[in-house]
Coordinates of C-alpha atoms in Angstrom, one line a residue:
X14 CA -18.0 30.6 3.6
X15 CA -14.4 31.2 4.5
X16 CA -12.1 31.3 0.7
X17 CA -8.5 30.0 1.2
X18 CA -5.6 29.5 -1.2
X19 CA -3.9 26.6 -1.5
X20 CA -0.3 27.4 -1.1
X21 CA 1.5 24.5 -1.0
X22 CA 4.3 24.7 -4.0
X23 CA 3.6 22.2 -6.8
X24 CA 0.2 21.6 -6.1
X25 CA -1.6 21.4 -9.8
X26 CA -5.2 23.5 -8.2
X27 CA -7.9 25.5 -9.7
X28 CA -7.1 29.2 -9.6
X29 CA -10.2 29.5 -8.2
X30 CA -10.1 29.7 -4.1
X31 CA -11.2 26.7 -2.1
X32 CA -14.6 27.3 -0.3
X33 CA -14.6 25.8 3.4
X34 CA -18.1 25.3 4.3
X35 CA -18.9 26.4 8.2
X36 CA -22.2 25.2 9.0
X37 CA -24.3 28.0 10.4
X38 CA -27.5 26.3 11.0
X39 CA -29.1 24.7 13.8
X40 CA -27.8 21.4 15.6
X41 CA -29.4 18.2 14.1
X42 CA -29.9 16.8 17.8
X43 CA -31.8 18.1 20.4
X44 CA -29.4 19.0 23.5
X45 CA -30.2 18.1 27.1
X46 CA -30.5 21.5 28.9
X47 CA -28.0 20.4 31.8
X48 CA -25.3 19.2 29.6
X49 CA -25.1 21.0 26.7
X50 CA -22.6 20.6 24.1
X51 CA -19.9 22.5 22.9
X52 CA -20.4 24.1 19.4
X53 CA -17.5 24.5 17.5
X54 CA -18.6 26.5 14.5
X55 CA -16.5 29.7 14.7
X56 CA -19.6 31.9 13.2
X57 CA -21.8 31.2 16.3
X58 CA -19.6 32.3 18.9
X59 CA -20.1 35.5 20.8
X60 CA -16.0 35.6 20.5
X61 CA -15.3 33.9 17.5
X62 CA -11.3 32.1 17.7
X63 CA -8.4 33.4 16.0
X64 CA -8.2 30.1 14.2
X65 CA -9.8 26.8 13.3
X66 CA -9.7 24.0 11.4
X67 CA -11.9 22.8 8.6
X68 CA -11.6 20.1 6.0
X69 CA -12.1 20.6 2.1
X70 CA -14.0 18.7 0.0
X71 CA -10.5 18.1 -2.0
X72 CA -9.4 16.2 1.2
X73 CA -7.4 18.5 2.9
X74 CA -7.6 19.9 6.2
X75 CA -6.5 23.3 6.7
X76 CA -5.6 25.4 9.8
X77 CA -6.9 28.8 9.2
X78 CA -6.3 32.0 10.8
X79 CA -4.3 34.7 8.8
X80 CA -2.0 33.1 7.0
X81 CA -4.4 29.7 6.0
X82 CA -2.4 26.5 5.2
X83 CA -2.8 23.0 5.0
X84 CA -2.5 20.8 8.0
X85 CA -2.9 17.6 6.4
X86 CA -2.8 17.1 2.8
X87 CA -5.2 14.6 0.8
X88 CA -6.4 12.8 -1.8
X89 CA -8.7 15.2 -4.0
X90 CA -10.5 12.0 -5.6
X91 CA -11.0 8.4 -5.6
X92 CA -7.8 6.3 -4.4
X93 CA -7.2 3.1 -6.3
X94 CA -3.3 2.0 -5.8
X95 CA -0.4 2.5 -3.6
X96 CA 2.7 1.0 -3.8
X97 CA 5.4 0.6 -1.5
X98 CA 9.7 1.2 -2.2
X99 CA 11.4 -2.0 -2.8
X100 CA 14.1 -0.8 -0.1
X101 CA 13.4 2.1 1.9
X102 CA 10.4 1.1 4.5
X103 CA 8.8 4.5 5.3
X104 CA 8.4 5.3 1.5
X105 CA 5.5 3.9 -0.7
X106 CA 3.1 6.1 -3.8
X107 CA -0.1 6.7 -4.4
X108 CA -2.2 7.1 -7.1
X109 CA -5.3 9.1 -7.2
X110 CA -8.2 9.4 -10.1
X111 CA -7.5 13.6 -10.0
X112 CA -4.3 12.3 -11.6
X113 CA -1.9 13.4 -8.7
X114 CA 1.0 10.8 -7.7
X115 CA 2.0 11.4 -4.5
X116 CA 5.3 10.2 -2.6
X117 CA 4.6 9.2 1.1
X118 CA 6.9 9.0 3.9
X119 CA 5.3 7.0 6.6
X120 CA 7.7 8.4 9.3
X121 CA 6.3 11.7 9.1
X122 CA 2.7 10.7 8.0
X123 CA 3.4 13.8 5.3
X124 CA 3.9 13.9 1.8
X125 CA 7.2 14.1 0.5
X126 CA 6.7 14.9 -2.8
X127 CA 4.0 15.0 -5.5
X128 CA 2.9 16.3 -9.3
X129 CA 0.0 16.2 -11.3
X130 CA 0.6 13.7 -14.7
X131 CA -2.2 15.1 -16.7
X132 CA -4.3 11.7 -16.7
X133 CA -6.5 10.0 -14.5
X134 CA -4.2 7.6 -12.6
X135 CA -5.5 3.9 -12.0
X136 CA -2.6 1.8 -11.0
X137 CA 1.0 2.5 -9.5
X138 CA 4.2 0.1 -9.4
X139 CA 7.6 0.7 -8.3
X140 CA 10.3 -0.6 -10.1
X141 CA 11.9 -3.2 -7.8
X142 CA 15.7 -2.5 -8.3
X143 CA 17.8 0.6 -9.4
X144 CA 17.3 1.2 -13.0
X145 CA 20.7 2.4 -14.7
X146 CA 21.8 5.5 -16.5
X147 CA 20.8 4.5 -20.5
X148 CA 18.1 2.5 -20.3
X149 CA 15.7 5.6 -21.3
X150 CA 16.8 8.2 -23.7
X151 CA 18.1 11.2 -22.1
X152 CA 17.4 10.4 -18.6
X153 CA 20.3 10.7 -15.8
X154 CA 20.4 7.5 -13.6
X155 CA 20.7 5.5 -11.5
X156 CA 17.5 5.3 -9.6
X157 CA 14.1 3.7 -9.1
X158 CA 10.8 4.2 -11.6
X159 CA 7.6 4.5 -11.4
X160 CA 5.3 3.4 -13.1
X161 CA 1.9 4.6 -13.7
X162 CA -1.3 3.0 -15.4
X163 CA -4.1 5.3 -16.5
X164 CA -7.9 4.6 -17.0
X165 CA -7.5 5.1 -20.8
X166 CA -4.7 2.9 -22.0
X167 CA -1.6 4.3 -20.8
X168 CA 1.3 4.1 -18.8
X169 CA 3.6 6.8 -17.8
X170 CA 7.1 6.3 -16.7
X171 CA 8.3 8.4 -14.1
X172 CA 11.9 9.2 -12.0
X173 CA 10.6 8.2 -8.6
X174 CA 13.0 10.8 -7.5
X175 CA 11.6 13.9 -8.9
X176 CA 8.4 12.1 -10.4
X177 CA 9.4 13.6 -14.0
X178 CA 7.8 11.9 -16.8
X179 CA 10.4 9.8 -18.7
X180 CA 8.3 7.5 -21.2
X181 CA 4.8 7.8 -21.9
X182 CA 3.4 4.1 -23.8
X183 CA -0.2 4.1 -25.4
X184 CA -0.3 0.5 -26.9
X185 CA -3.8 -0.4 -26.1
X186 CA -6.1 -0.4 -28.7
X187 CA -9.5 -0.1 -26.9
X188 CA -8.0 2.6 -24.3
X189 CA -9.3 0.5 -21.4
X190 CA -7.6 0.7 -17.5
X191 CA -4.4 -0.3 -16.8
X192 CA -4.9 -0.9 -13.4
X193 CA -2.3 -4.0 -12.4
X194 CA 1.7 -3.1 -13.1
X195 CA 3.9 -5.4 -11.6
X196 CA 7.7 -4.8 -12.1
X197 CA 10.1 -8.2 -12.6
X198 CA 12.1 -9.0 -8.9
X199 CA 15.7 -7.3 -8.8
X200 CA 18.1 -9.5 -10.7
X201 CA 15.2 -10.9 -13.0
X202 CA 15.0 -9.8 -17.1
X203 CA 13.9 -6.3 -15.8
X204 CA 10.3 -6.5 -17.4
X205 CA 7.6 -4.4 -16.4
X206 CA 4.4 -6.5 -16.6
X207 CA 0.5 -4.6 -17.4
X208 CA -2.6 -5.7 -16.7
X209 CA -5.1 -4.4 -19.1
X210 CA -9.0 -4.3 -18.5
X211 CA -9.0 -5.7 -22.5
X212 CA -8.0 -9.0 -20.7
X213 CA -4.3 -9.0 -22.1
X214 CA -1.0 -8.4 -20.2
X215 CA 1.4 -6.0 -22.0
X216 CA 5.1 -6.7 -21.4
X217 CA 7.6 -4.0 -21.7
X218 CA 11.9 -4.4 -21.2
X219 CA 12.6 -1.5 -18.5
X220 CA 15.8 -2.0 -19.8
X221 CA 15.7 -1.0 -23.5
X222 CA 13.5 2.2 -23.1
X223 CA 10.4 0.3 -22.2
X224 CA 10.0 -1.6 -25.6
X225 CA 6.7 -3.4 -26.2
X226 CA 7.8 -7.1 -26.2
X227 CA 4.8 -9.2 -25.9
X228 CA 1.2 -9.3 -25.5
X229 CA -0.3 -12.4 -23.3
X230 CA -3.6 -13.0 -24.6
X231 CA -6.1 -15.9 -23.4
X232 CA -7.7 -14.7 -20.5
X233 CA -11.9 -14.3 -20.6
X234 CA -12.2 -11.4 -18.3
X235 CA -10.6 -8.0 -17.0
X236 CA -6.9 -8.6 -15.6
X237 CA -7.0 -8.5 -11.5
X238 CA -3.6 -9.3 -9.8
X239 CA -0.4 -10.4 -11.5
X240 CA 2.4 -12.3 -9.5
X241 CA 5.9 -12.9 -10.6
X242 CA 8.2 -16.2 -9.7
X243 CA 11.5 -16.6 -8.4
X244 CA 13.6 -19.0 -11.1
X245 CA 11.2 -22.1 -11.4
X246 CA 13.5 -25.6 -11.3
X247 CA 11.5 -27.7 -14.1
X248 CA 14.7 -29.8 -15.4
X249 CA 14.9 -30.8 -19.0
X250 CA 12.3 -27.7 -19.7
X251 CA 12.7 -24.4 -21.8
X252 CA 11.8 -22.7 -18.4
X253 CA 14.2 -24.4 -15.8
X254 CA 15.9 -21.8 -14.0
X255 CA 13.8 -18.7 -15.8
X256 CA 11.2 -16.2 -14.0
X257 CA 7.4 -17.0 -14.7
X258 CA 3.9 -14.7 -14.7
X259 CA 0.7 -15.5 -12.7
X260 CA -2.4 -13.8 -13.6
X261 CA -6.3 -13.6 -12.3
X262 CA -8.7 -12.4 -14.1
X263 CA -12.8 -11.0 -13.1
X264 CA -13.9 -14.3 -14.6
X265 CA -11.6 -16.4 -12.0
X266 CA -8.7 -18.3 -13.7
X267 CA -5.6 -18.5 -13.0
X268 CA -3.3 -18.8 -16.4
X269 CA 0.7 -18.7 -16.5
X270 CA 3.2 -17.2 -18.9
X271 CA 6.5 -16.6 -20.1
X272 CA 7.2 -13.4 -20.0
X273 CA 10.2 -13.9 -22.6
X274 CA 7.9 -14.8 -25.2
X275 CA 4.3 -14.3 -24.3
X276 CA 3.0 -17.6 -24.5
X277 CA 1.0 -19.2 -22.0
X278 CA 2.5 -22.4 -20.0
X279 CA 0.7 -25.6 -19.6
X280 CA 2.9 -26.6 -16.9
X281 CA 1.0 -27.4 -12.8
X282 CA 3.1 -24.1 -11.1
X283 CA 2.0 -25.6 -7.4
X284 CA 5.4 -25.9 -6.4
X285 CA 6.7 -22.7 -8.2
X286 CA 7.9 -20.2 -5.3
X287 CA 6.9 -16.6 -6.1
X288 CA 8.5 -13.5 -5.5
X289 CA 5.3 -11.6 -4.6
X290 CA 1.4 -13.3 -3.9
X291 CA -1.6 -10.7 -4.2
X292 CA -3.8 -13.0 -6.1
X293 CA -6.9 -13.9 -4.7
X294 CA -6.9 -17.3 -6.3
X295 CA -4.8 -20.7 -5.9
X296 CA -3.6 -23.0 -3.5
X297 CA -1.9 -20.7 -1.1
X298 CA -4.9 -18.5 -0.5
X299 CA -7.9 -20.8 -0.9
X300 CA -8.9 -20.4 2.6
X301 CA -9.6 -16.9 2.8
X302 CA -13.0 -17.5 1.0
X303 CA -16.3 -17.6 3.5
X304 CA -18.7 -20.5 2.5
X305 CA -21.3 -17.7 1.1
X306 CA -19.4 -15.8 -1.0
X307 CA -19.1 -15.4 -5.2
X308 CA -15.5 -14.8 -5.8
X309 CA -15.9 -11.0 -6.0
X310 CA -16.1 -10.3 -1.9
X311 CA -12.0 -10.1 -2.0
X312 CA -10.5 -7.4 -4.0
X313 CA -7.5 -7.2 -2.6
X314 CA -4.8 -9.3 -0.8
X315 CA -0.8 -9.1 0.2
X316 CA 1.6 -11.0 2.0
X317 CA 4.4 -9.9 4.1
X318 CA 8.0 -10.5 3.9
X319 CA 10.6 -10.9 6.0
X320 CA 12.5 -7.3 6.2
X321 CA 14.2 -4.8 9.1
X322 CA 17.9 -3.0 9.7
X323 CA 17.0 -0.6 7.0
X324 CA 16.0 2.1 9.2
X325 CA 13.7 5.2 8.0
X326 CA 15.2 6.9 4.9
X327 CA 14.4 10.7 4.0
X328 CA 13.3 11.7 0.7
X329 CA 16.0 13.7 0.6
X330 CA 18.6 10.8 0.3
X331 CA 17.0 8.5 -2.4
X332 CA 18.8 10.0 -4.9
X333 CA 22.2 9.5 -3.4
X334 CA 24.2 6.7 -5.3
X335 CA 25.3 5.4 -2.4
X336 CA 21.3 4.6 -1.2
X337 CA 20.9 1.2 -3.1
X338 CA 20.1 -1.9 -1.4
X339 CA 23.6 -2.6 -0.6
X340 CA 22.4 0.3 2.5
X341 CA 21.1 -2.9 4.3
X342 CA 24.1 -5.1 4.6
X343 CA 24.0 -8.6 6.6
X344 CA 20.6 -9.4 4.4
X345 CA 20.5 -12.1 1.6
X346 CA 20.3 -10.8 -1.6
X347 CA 17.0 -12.4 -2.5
X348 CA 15.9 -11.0 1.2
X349 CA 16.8 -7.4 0.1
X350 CA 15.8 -7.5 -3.6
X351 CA 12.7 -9.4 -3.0
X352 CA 9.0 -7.1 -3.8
X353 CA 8.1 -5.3 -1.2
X354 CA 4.7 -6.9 -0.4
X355 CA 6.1 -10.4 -1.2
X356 CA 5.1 -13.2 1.3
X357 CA 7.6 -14.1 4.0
X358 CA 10.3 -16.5 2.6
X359 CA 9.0 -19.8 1.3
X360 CA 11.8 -21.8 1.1
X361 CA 13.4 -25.0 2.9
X362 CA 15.7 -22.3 5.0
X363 CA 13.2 -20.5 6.4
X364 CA 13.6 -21.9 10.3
X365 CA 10.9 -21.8 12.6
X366 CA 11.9 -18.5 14.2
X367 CA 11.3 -17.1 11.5
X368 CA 8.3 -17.7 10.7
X369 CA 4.6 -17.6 11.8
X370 CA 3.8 -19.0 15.1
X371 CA 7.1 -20.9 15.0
X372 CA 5.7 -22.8 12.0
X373 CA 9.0 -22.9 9.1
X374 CA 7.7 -21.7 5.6
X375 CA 4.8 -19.7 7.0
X376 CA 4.0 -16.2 7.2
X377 CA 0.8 -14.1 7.3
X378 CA -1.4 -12.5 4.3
X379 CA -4.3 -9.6 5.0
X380 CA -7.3 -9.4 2.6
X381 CA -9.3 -7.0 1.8
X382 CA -13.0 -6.8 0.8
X383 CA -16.1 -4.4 0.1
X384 CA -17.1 -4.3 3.4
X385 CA -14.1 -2.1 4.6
X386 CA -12.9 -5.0 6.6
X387 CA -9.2 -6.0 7.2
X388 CA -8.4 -9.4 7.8
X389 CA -5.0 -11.2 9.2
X390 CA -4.3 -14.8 8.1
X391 CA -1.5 -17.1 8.8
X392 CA 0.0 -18.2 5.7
X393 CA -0.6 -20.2 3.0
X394 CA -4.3 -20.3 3.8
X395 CA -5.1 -23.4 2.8
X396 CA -7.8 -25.1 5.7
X397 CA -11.4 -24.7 5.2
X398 CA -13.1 -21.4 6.7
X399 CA -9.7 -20.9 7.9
X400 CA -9.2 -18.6 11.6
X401 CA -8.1 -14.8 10.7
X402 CA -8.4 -11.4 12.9
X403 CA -10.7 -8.6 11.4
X404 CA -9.9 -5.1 11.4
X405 CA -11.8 -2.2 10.6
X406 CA -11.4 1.6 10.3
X407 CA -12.1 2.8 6.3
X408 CA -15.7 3.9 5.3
X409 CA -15.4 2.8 1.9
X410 CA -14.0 -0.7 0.1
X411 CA -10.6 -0.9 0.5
X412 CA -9.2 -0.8 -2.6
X413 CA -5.7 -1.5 -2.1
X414 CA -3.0 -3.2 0.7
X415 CA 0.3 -3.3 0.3
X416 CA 3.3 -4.4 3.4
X417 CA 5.9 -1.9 3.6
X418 CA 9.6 -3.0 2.6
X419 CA 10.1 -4.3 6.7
X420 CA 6.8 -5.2 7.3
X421 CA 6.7 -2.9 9.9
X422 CA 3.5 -1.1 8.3
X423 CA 0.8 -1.9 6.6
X424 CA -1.0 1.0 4.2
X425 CA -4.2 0.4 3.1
X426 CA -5.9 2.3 0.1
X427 CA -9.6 3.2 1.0
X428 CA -11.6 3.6 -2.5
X429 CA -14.2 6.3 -2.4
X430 CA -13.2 7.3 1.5
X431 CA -9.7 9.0 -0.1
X432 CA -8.4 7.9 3.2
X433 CA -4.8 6.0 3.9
X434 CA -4.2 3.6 7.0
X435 CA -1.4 2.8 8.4
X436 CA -1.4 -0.4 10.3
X437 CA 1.1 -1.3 12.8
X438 CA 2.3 -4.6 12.8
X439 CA 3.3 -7.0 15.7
X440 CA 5.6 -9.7 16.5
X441 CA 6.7 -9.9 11.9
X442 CA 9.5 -8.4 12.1
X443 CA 12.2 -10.7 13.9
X444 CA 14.7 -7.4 15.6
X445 CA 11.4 -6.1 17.3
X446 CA 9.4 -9.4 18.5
X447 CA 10.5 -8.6 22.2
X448 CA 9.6 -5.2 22.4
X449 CA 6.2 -5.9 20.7
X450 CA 5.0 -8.1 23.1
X451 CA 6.0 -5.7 25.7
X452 CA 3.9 -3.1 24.1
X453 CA 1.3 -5.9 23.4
X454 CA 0.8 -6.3 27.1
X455 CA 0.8 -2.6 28.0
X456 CA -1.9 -2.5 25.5
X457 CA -3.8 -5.4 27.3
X458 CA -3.2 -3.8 30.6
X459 CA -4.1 -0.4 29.6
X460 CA -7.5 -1.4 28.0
X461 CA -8.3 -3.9 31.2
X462 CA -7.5 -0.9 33.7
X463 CA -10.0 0.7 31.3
X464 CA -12.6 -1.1 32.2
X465 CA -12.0 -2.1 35.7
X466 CA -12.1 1.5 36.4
X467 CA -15.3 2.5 34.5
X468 CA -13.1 4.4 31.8
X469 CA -11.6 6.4 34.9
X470 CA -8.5 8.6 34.0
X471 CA -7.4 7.7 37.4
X472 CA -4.1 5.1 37.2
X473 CA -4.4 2.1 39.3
X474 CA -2.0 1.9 42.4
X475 CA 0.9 0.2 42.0
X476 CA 1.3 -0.1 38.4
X477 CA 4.5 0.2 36.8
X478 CA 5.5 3.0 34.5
X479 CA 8.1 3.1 31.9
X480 CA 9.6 3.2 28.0
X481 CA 7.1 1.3 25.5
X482 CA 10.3 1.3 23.1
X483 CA 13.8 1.6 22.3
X484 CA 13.8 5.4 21.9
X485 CA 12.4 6.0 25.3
X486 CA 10.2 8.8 24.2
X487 CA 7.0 6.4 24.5
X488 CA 5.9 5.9 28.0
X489 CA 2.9 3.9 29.7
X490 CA 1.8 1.4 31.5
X491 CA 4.0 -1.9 31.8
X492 CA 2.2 -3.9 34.1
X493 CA -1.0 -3.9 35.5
X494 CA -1.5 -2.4 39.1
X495 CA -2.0 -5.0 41.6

């Protein structure tokens, strides 16, 4: 056993060392005698090294040697939620059962900041548009929230900033999850929406210290996704030119509110356009089913929106006033403002170039499942057994997906693996179609040369060399030698 400290700042441990398990015992496989295989395990080395790594079971992985550290911080329990920034596209939270909140910045692949809440954390939502100075006692805006669901009933409110607590809300009776928080788009009545595993939604105004408003009762099973419209046109209505809710629940129905009031609407929503789509139900998405399954193979599904010029923000800067999403100008407002893992733009003036496979309207959703699998469809889904492209990678469920701000990324959540993804994307983002398919190809290339050559390290003759991208730092293969 080798004991290390953790001595990251801030980091809410044990005083009790870590214990880094080396194995000491005898290779599980027999070895052939001509090839043996290297042994890395420090302890049975005639000359043991200076240093090593080793992971902990708290999900770090450490570099030790004499001063020990962490190379790679993780996830010391299960990892339900993540959630990305409204604005800044190499920013997005995490929520993890040990009750630690972490701040992520993609770029680096490092945390940028993080605190223990004192509860086990189930659900995480960023509020999607600056919250001003006054809108909850004693704290000094402006600046983004966070919002926090817990598996006992509560939500904590915290400055996304500093990830201070600001409010802390215990209305549900039962002290079941609060899993699914969905904040109202930017410009919308600034209402923070809960789904509750006691199968009601719990409304709260952001904007008068998180006041209880409403509680949406009438589903018949444990809340699963909640969606929020863009203004619904329903002339001579109560609810013609106001925002509307869409919840799922375990039991598979789809009901919609008003989340002035609470009530539930009997109005058909099919032509409602929605500011964000993660349910697993309706007419959009009804193709991502296989003919075999139950309604529970899903968990978990986003939709990408149309994003890029923001360029990759430090953590640094997200408290400056001058960082609000007026930093991305030449963007609609409903463009900029729009939730962060919202579909690509639904409207009439979405033009084929923008939009999937030259289609107008259309964009593309990923699904998760229990099977660790990833998949890509175009969007909506609504064809039979509909085509999609399956990725894998986690060694758990994934529990959550989530399309940074410029759908440059994807992050996926594993559940029990503790384990974040980030998926590249190609050809969504209009500014960098050209140069993906250039680095599209150079992966083609690089993987045929592959296997022409037997997995060789050997280039083929004649291939061309150069920059994969802008910055010129990335070099391969171009074209395939001839």
């Amino acid at each position: 056993m080798v004991k290390v400290r953790p001595l990251i700042p801030g980091r809410s441990f044990s005083s009790f060392p870590f214990l880094i398990k080396v194995s000491a015992g005898r290779p599980r496989h027999p070895q052939h005698p001509k090839h043996p295989a290297h042994d890395p395990r420090p302890g049975l080395h005639r000359h043991p090294p200076d240093e090593f790594a080793a992971g902990t079971s708290h999900g770090d992985v450490w570099e030790v040697d004499a001063s020990p550290r962490i190379m790679i911080e993780g996830h010391e329990d299960d990892l339900d939620s993540l959630s990305p920034h409204p604005d800044f596209p190499n920013i997005f939270a995490t929520a993890c059962r040990s009750g630690m909140v972490r701040v992520w910045d993609a770029a680096e692949r490092d945390v940028a900041i993080s605190a223990m809440i004192g509860f086990t954390a189930v659900g995480i939502a960023y509020s999607q548009e600056v919250m001003q100075s006054g809108c909850v006692a004693g704290w000094k805006g402006p600046g983004y929230h966070l919002a926090v669901g817990s598996a006992d009933g509560r939500v904590a409110i915290l400055d996304a900033q500093t990830l201070q607590p600001l409010v802390h809300m215990a209305d549900v009776p039962t002290r079941e999850s609060n899993d699914e928080l969905k904040y109202s788009p930017a410009g919308g009545p600034g209402i923070l929406a809960v789904g509750c595993h006691d199968t009601r939604i719990y409304l709260y105004k952001a904007t008068k210290g998180y006041q209880l408003i409403a509680r949406c009762c009438g589903h018949s099973g444990t809340i699963t996704h909640i969606d929020w419209s863009w203004p619904i046109s329903m002339a001579g209505s109560v609810m013609d030119g106001h925002l509307i809710i869409q919840t799922t629940d375990a039991a598979l129905d789809i009901l919609y509110w008003d989340p002035r009031t609470g009530k539930k609407l009997p109005y058909n929503q099919r032509d409602a356009r929605w500011a964000t789509w993660t349910s697993t139900l309706g007419f959009s998405a009804m193709g991502i089913w296989p003919d075999d399954s139950n309604g529970e193979m899903s968990t978990q599904l986003a939709g990408e929106r149309r994003g890029g010029g923001y360029g990759a923000v430090k953590m640094s800067k997200l408290g400056s006033a001058t960082m609000t999403i007026d930093a991305a100008p030449g963007l609609s407002q409903s463009v900029r403002s729009s939730a962060a893992m919202a579909m690509s733009r639904r409207t009439e003036d979405a033009t084929p170039e923008e939009s999937a496979d030259g289609i107008a309207g259309c964009g593309y959703l990923v699904t998760t499942d229990d099977f660790s699998t990833i998949k890509l469809f175009n969007y909506p889904v609504v064809a039979d057994d509909a085509p999609y492209k399956a990725y894998r990678g986690h060694a758990s469920f994934v529990a959550c997906a989530r399309f940074l701000s410029d759908d440059r990324l994807m992050i996926t959540a594993g559940g029990h693996d503790r384990g974040i993804y980030q998926w590249r994307t190609l050809g969504i983002a209009l500014a960098d179609q050209q140069g993906d398919a250039i680095l599209l190809a150079a992966m083609k290339a690089a993987v045929k040369v592959k296997r022409d050559n037997g997995g060789s390290a050997v280039p083929a003759a004649n291939m061309e060399w150069g920059p994969l991208d802008a910055t010129g730092r990335v070099h391969g293969p171009i074209s395939p030698g001839k």
